[in-house]
Structures are given as structure tokens and as C-alpha cells.
Amino acid sequence: MAEGKKLVIVESPTKMKSIQGYLGDGYEVLSSVGHIRDLADKKDIPADKKQAYGKYSIDVDNGFDPYYVESDRGRKTVAELKRALKGADELLLATDEDREGEAIAWHLLETLKPKVPVKRMVFHEITKDAIQAAVQNTRELDLALVDAQETRRILDRLYGWDVSPVLWFKVQQGTSAGRVQSAATRMVVERERERMAFVSASYWDIETQAMKDAESFAARLARVDGAGLARGTDFDDRGQLKKAVVVLDEEAARELAAAIEAAAEASVSAVEAKPGTRSPRAPFTTSTLQQEAGRKLSMSAKHAMSVAQRLYEKGFITYMRTDSTALSTQAVQAAREQAVAMYGEKAVPLNPRTYASKSKNAQEAHEAIRPSGDTFRTPASVASELDRDELRLYDLIWKRTMASQMSDAKYETTTVTLAVDAGGRRAEFTASGTVYTFKGFLEAYEEGKDEKRGDADKADDQALPALAVGDVLRLKDVEPKGHSTSPKPRYTEASLVKALEEKGIGRPSTFASIIDVILNRGYVTKRGQALIPSWLAFSVVRLLEQHFADLVDYDFTAALEDDLDAIARGEQKREDWLKQFYFGSEEQVGLRNIVDNLGEIDARALNSTPIGDVATLRFGKYGPYLEVANAEEPDGEPRRVNIPEDLAPDELTPVKAQELIDAPVAGDRVLGENPANGKLVIVKDGRFGPYVQEADPPAAEEVDEATGEIVEAPEPEPAPKKRGAKKEAAPKPRTASLFKSMSVDTIDLETALRLLELPRVVGVDPESGAEITAQNGRYGPYLKKGTDSRTLQSEQQIFDITLDEALAVYAQPKYGSRGASSALKEFENDPVSEKPIKVKDGRFGPYVTDGVTNVTIPRGQTPDDITYEIAVQMLADKRAKGPAPKRATRKATKKAPAKK
């Protein structure tokens, strides 16, 4: 680094290039690539520190002092930063302005120990004006924010490392508990419990088409003889009525419909018109952006944040981790000017709109999420610079920001009541129509909505003809309709984010990671957009509710967040708060007291759920199953019944359980005889999926011709054992798994024989002379030539691919057969290897590579989630680990006899 330059350290390598360009030659911009150090693992604690820090890497008896270590990547980064710092005359710490960013800046300061002046540089957008202004308006490091982040990190370590081991022993190895993820899992489980306990109620109504001249509109029966007709919202979750209304059954509905159809006309008894206004929503916060991206773009919270991060780092939007709904003066002006230019003078109100932020967090001092700069770029003008998802999300942010400064929408809703004399009974229908007299902000944007109960009872909006009391209308298509009440809808990512925010659990910047964790842990799966808890989640939540009730209490969890905010504002001391949380006080028990006094935990009861009187669902080592008393042997081992993987907990009703119990056991069906060796071919359904297997045919029975009796064959003489000779293992029967497209019920002998012959020899490579085989593996169908494997597109290709086709696959670049290009994404050069980084699709899934180091993208992440910063960090972490150690071959050891 040239003498006299100022060193600027940012978090992300992606920001470096842009910021360097804005600051010029007098500055050098480098990246920390996120955190450079963290709490140590147990193995990394020196021997002389073990006694104090050994359990958590935290000395709980001395002010909760944490023991930090630099990661291998962090050490390399620090060495590079120290070299750059030697020639600098000033250090500017330019990490993000939130708790995490402030903590990263503090760790850098603690590790680098600079001897030059240090300033904290913060900015909310990466534009030339913002960066140059940030250099001129630096501040001191905010140690209260650092304390809040450190407290949160220590809190999560104490919680996870004390509670998770209980789950390992009582539920399943590999499970974990987290301060926020446990509360989120409980919310999803509680919603499923509500659905399981729900009792549906049925009700009927009548719909018709009312005609005035050539115009028609839909109307729905609302009252019979002055009494209101039942709707879904009139029933509780037990199927009981909450108020006095008329409930029509099918017979009554059809009789009344017939009488209305016979009358054939209705008179208008009332017309009511009401004006109304709708105001725009506030600009996006982190939470509302995640919700709306889920509703409108079907993006997961994690993916939405990843795309927003890229938009921020490229300079298109302001900082995307914020609870603030406020806009700067320049942003308000930009939004108003753009609205006027596009929709006219009336598109904006006389005075700019202001939105009060609900958050009082010290970390959220910046703006709402909006397009960057003092003039907003339209989506069309930036389309060539953004990828598909970036453009879709930018379009959403741009529209929401502009709409937030636009005028109210004005409308008029007209409700008409139609009276019918139905054979002596008075039937009243209603219909509503809304007409917008001024669209206002709706010209630009309308917020999406989550599914709610009662939506089915709401009539679709429609246009009504001009009507007056006394008008007589013809009726046609009189149709009785049956309905059933429905339980609360399952959470989606969008609605769970909303619920977490409403309960004060976690912070919007953590919602994406919370949902990602509960998905990756197997506590929750997705069906479409719906989040469905697994039976594993039921067991985990039951244990936490019974033995760690305070820790999964929503109010308690939210109070922890409020306390962290108080620490961030400097209103509470970190050490005092941690003492109370861990050791307890008059107000709370304390984590250590809870863990030390757990008492006996009945793991069997914990992992059991009665399904009516029919069976008991148990969660075992290999997952959930039904346990049923054995009717033939009441005192014997109970029968186990597998549960379909795609069956949601609320769908396992007593009726469904009985259906599974009564279903014929799939598998163990003899398909026929293998003509090549005379063995029987049997299809079976095992714990790990269906498969076919060869078996010896039963021995032929010898019959005495004189008596007709079956003659038992004599036991064969055992061969004399040679001293020291090992017992020969019985040859294992040939087996082969069924393809995903096959079923135990439909597979035939010919197909089974083809499976048993796998791997199939496709032919010989004329160049190398190596044999090419086609086979099926854990990760799907593939070709194999020596040690070179190539993925096939379908299982059927295993049987069908020819030698020429196989050679054509091998002629393509490695993994290139999946697409025109073997790279799904390409980035700039890696800062270490100085080679371009690519995201590729391989046999074992997508991975990141710089041509030297390969690292698989973790489960739960997609190539779309990988940014340059993430890719650099993944490669650095993989390099730091070094090559995977070879597995040592285990020698069999003779077990000692069991003690009597």
C-alpha cells in the first residue's frame, strides 16, 4: 500500500470495487469477508484455558468472558489487512451499520491493533454521493451495539449447548434447540395441532344470477324470514355455532332453491352506497419485503434476502436490514416527482407522507428499503444490468416506494338487497359492487394478502347495474351450494415472518435464517408455499414445552429481544443481564437451574402421540410409524405400520390410521422364476424403499407312493470342522432397488430381471478400451468408465442408452450434459487463487469452484442464493479445512461377553 493512503475495510468483497471507484486513489478498500473470529470450539481452547472456558468457550463465572479464535480464513484475512495497514495513515471501518456490522468492526479493531487514527464510516446506500458523504461524516465505534451482539451470541451458545444434548438423548441424535428457532418451530406445530383438533361443520346457501335487462350479477342468499343465514365464520373450531343463525342442510337448501326458482323474480328492497378511501402501505422494511416477495414472487425469505443483498451491493437499493419505515427527504422528493411524471399532478397529496417506525432499536437508525440515489431509476432502465430475480425484486421495491408517497384511492361500495317470495317464505339475497372513483396509489402498486379463514364466504367484487328500490329483476341459475368450514391455514414463509414480527420473536434480519434452520433440521417441510411440521418437530416441541417451558414461551422470547434492544441502547448492562438469564433471579428461574433440575424424562412417552383409540404414533430412530396391538398375539410384539412420507400430521386421522392398518402389506410378492438360475424373484417393501430380491425355491416334498405321506428328508451330516477355519458366510441374495418411477404393485418379472442385472455394460470405449456401464446410485442414474462418472438425465436411460450416445456424453465437458453451459453462475476472480469463481451443477448437486477448490452448496441453499461474497467465503473455509482425511479401516474387535 502506498504511503499516506487511507485503508477502508468493508464486510463484502462485492462492495470493494464500487467503493474504491467512488473514493479514488487516496484510499485502498479491502474486505474482511464477514466475521474474522468467533467463539471457539472446544477443541480449539488451549489446555491452560480449559477449566475456565472449556464447556462453552465462555467463562460464566467471570463476567461471561468469551474466548474468541480466528478462523483459518480469518487469520489469512487479518494478515493481509495488517500488511495493508502498515502503510496507511488512517483506518476507516466501513462495515454495515447494525449490531453484526458493529461487532465485526470491533473484532477488527481488537485484532489489528492499529497505531493510526481509527474512524467508523457508515452508509445506507452504495452511491457516489453517499460514500463520499460517509467519509466526511464518520463517528466513533458504538460499544453498546457491540455489547448487544456479543450478548446475543453468548445467549445463543448457552441456550443451544445446554438444551440440545437433552434432545439428542431423548428424541434423536443431530437435533438441536435454538432460542428463536425453537419458538418458531412451536408456532408451526401449534398451528398443526389446531388443525388436528378442528371439527368441520357443514352448511348450505343458495346463489343466483339476477338480471336487469341484459345485465346480470351474482347474488347470495343472506336471510330467510328475517334471520341471518349461517356462514363459515359463525362456527367455532369444534364445529359449534357461535350465534343464532339459520343453518340449511342439503334437503332444506334444495327445497328453498326450488321455491325461489319457481318464483323466478325478485324485487330490490334496499340499495346502500358507502364511500371509502384506501391509503398506501409504508415503504418496505426487512420483514415486509420478505413477506411481499413470498406472496408476489414466490421467493423464500432466504432467497429474497440474498437477492436484496446483491441489489444493495451493486448500488441499486438502500441497506436491506432495517425496521425503519422512514424515508429521507431526497427519497420522498424522488418518489413524488416520479409519481407526478407518470400519473399526473393528482397522483400525490399536497403534503409528503410520513410513516412512524414501530421500532425503537438503536441499530435501526437508517431508512426504509428503497431505490438508491436522489433520482429513482425505473426497472426498464436497469433491466440490462440485473438478472431475472434482481429485476423482479427491484421492480417490487421501486413500485412500493413510489406508491407510499401517492394519494389515497377513493371508491364507492354499493350493496343491494333482493327480496323473493319463496312459497310463503321471505328469502333475501345480497350483492355488492365496488367502483373506484380515483385509483391513486393503486395505479402503481397493491399489497398482496395472506390466505385467511372466511375468504370463501366473501363474494367476488363485481360491477352492479344502476338499481332503485322497487325494481323487479329476473332470477336464473338458482343453485344450492354446500360448504364445509375449514381450519386455520398453515403458515407460509410470508405469514410466519409476519407472525414472528407480531410476537416480537427474533429480528427481521434473522427471519430468513430462522426459517432456513427449521427447514434444514427437518422440523418443517414445504408443500407448495405451506409449512408443514414433521413428527420430529412434535417430539422436540413436546419436550421443550414440558421441561423448558419458559424458554419456548413467546412472551419470554420476545422479552429477550427487548432486553437485547435495551443493551444496544446502553440502558442495560450486558454482564448483569447474562447473570440473570443464566443463574436466575427472583423474576426468573435461570437456564442453569432448569437444566440441573430436569428430573426423569420418559423418552417413550415424549415420542408418542395417540391417534384416537386406533393406534399410537411413535417417533423412532428411523422416523415415525404406527404401533398397533397384534390381534393374533395380544401379548406379543405390537405390529408396526409405516406412514407415507407425504402424509401431513393433520391428515393422520383415526380413520386414515385404520385405513393404513387394514391395507394389505405391500411387497413380498413372487414375480416368477429367473430362467437363468431357477431362483424365485420377489418384490419387497423395505424400510429404505422397495426392492427386488432373488430367493431359493422351496425344496420339493417327497411323497411315499404306498401311503401318500410326505417323507421328511434326513438332516444332512455336518462337515467336519477344520481347526482354526473361519465359518463361511452364506452367500447374500442378489437385490436391486426399484426406480422412483416403479411401484411394488405394478412391477413385472421382466423389469425385475433387468434391475437385477445392473450395472448394465453399455460397451467399450474404443480409445481407452475401458468398459462403460450404466447404473443407478444414491444420487440418481449415471455412467461409469473407470473412475470417470457422468450423470444421466433419466433412470430409463440406464436400460436404453447406446454406446454412441454414451460416448457423446463423455465427449462433453465434465457435468456439461445437464445444460448448454456447465456453469450456472460466474463471478469475478477469487482473491486467493485469482481464478474465476463459478457455480456448477455436478453429479452430487450444485457446487462452487475456482478450478482448484470445490465446495458443495449446502442443503437448503440454491445456486440463486450464492453471491460472490458467499462463494469467496465458502472456498476460503474449504481451503482452511484442508483435504478430507482418509477413513481408517476399522478392525473387527471381539466383544466381551455380557455381564450376568
mmCIF file of C-alpha atoms in Angstrom, residues 278-279 281 284 288 291-298 396 400 411 434 436 441-442 445-453 455 458-459 461 489-490 492-496 498 529:
data_model
loop_
_atom_site.group_PDB
_atom_site.id
_atom_site.type_symbol
_atom_site.label_atom_id
_atom_site.label_comp_id
_atom_site.label_asym_id
_atom_site.label_seq_id
_atom_site.Cartn_x
_atom_site.Cartn_y
_atom_site.Cartn_z
ATOM 1 C CA ARG A 278 -57.613 3.302 0.964
ATOM 2 C CA SER A 279 -54.185 4.534 1.930
ATOM 3 C CA ARG A 281 -48.668 0.948 2.771
ATOM 4 C CA PHE A 284 -40.533 -1.804 2.786
ATOM 5 C CA THR A 288 -42.468 -6.608 4.871
ATOM 6 C CA GLN A 291 -43.486 -11.166 3.175
ATOM 7 C CA GLU A 292 -44.312 -9.472 -0.106
ATOM 8 C CA ALA A 293 -41.541 -11.255 -2.030
ATOM 9 C CA GLY A 294 -43.084 -14.504 -0.800
ATOM 10 C CA ARG A 295 -46.633 -13.550 -1.735
ATOM 11 C CA LYS A 296 -45.997 -11.935 -5.111
ATOM 12 C CA LEU A 297 -42.758 -13.505 -6.336
ATOM 13 C CA SER A 298 -42.901 -16.903 -4.546
ATOM 14 C CA LEU A 396 -41.323 -4.508 -6.316
ATOM 15 C CA ARG A 400 -43.788 0.156 -3.232
ATOM 16 C CA TYR A 411 -64.074 4.171 -4.031
ATOM 17 C CA THR A 434 -67.153 -1.553 -5.647
ATOM 18 C CA TYR A 436 -63.026 3.161 -7.745
ATOM 19 C CA PHE A 441 -51.617 4.767 -5.376
ATOM 20 C CA LEU A 442 -53.279 1.701 -6.910
ATOM 21 C CA TYR A 445 -48.956 -0.882 -6.552
ATOM 22 C CA GLU A 446 -51.300 -3.021 -4.423
ATOM 23 C CA GLU A 447 -50.088 -5.127 -1.499
ATOM 24 C CA GLY A 448 -50.614 -8.895 -1.600
ATOM 25 C CA LYS A 449 -52.638 -10.744 1.019
ATOM 26 C CA ASP A 450 -52.169 -13.934 3.017
ATOM 27 C CA GLU A 451 -54.842 -16.629 2.962
ATOM 28 C CA LYS A 452 -57.368 -16.261 5.786
ATOM 29 C CA ARG A 453 -60.286 -18.272 7.083
ATOM 30 C CA ASP A 455 -62.204 -15.974 2.450
ATOM 31 C CA LYS A 458 -66.524 -13.353 0.611
ATOM 32 C CA ALA A 459 -68.230 -12.561 -2.660
ATOM 33 C CA ASP A 461 -66.061 -7.954 -6.450
ATOM 34 C CA PRO A 489 -54.475 -22.161 7.024
ATOM 35 C CA ARG A 490 -50.961 -23.399 7.586
ATOM 36 C CA THR A 492 -46.372 -19.863 4.710
ATOM 37 C CA GLU A 493 -42.948 -18.244 4.938
ATOM 38 C CA ALA A 494 -44.642 -14.875 4.450
ATOM 39 C CA SER A 495 -47.281 -15.397 7.144
ATOM 40 C CA LEU A 496 -44.739 -16.933 9.559
ATOM 41 C CA LYS A 498 -45.477 -11.688 9.869
ATOM 42 C CA GLN A 529 -45.952 -22.499 -0.043
#
